[in-house]
RNA sequence: GGAGAGGUGGCAGAGUGGUUGAAUGUGGCGGUCUCGAAAACCGUUGUGCGCGCAAGUGCACCGAGGGUUCGAAUCCCUCCCUCUCCGCCA
């Protein structure tokens, strides 16, 4: 959520941002909001003046009744009509404020000056050099589906039977490899980079979705259990960021860094037909997420740190990847700046998104009311929130399986992962 | 699922219709004392919105939303949450 004072003071900056984000149609919403804001302030003033009058007269009534020095009937009659006028005005205010909030919740975040202006994903910038790890793959390659099936470690068919398409089942060494990845990533973040481990709930209420920005705009992406008014989390970002919703944090507790594993659930409505095979698009996947709460002046350094921590996983696993700096037309509505990390899929011959690292500045903190006090004499300020996947295992698994496949049709386990798997290679079953 | 208790400021905890934005304690900040600290004592200390260059000033806020009233932390209704006991259960 944007600060309405910024909208008032520099609406042109926000309009430029809307155009850069390829959503010029929101300009009309912004103009309506500003109009409603003026009307609201006019009404507030009038209503407050009437309330002030009522407060004064009510005190008078109390004094007259106490001293028994006269009749209060006329005053009470007068205040009855004042009360009616106040109620009428306040109900108009309530409606106006509801409309303003709808617009404010729908408007996207500002953009950081370093974000390239571009229309779509094609105009994202490659950040730094793609990282390669030499690995001879000079034999006919299998893709992750073929490998998963022939090795008996992934079972999409039975997943579809049990739940539906897009719910993969990991079997045997595949399940162990998945768990090893999760443990390895959590250990890396907590032991090397100072994150505190969190194991969050996988279902949240609507307030939490609203706090991180999935509600109301992206609610169709989220599984909903209406009987209990609960939502399956699309990412651990939601429960972990909302841990501090409504809190006034101590300045010395910042920065707060959390790392959390969770399963992630996404409806992926309307995305059929594109990149849907196997792991490329699923309804349930596993992810280790990093979440940070920082002072405003520290958030952009923290974003670089998070990106580095995600990259450290891929470097340790020796999986080829590249980093993208998302352009204004592709970056998500909540973020001011975002890096995507993409792993290389040799069999698909393309990069797959495995991580997204974002700074939200105070956009989520304002929605979720997460503040801190710089020192005893200062007013509370909103913190900045950030998060990054570190990382999602499904696309990572694709890259790992394909990148580490052997000519015999097996998969070698990366060195760093072997203490976690307890085996160094997944070998094909004997014919 | 059933029964009961309760949700008040950073924290603890009074307050059941009229100077209560809210006693008191504690924590924070400033000061006195001290070589310094502790203790003691004195002062100060909520958030949001509106108006204002500012000093300031008006309004709102005692879990959330409604209602009664000239006036609500206080009375009524609905909902949410926490705790205790019972039942069921991994």
Coordinates of C-alpha atoms in Angstrom, one line a residue, chain A residues 3 10 164 283 285 325-326 421-422:
Chain A
X3 CA 1.4 6.4 1.4
X10 CA 3.6 14.0 -6.4
X164 CA -4.9 -34.1 -9.6
X283 CA 0.2 -26.8 -7.8
X285 CA 6.0 -27.5 -4.5
X325 CA 17.0 -7.8 -12.9
X326 CA 13.3 -7.6 -13.7
X421 CA 21.3 -37.9 1.1
X422 CA 23.6 -40.6 2.4

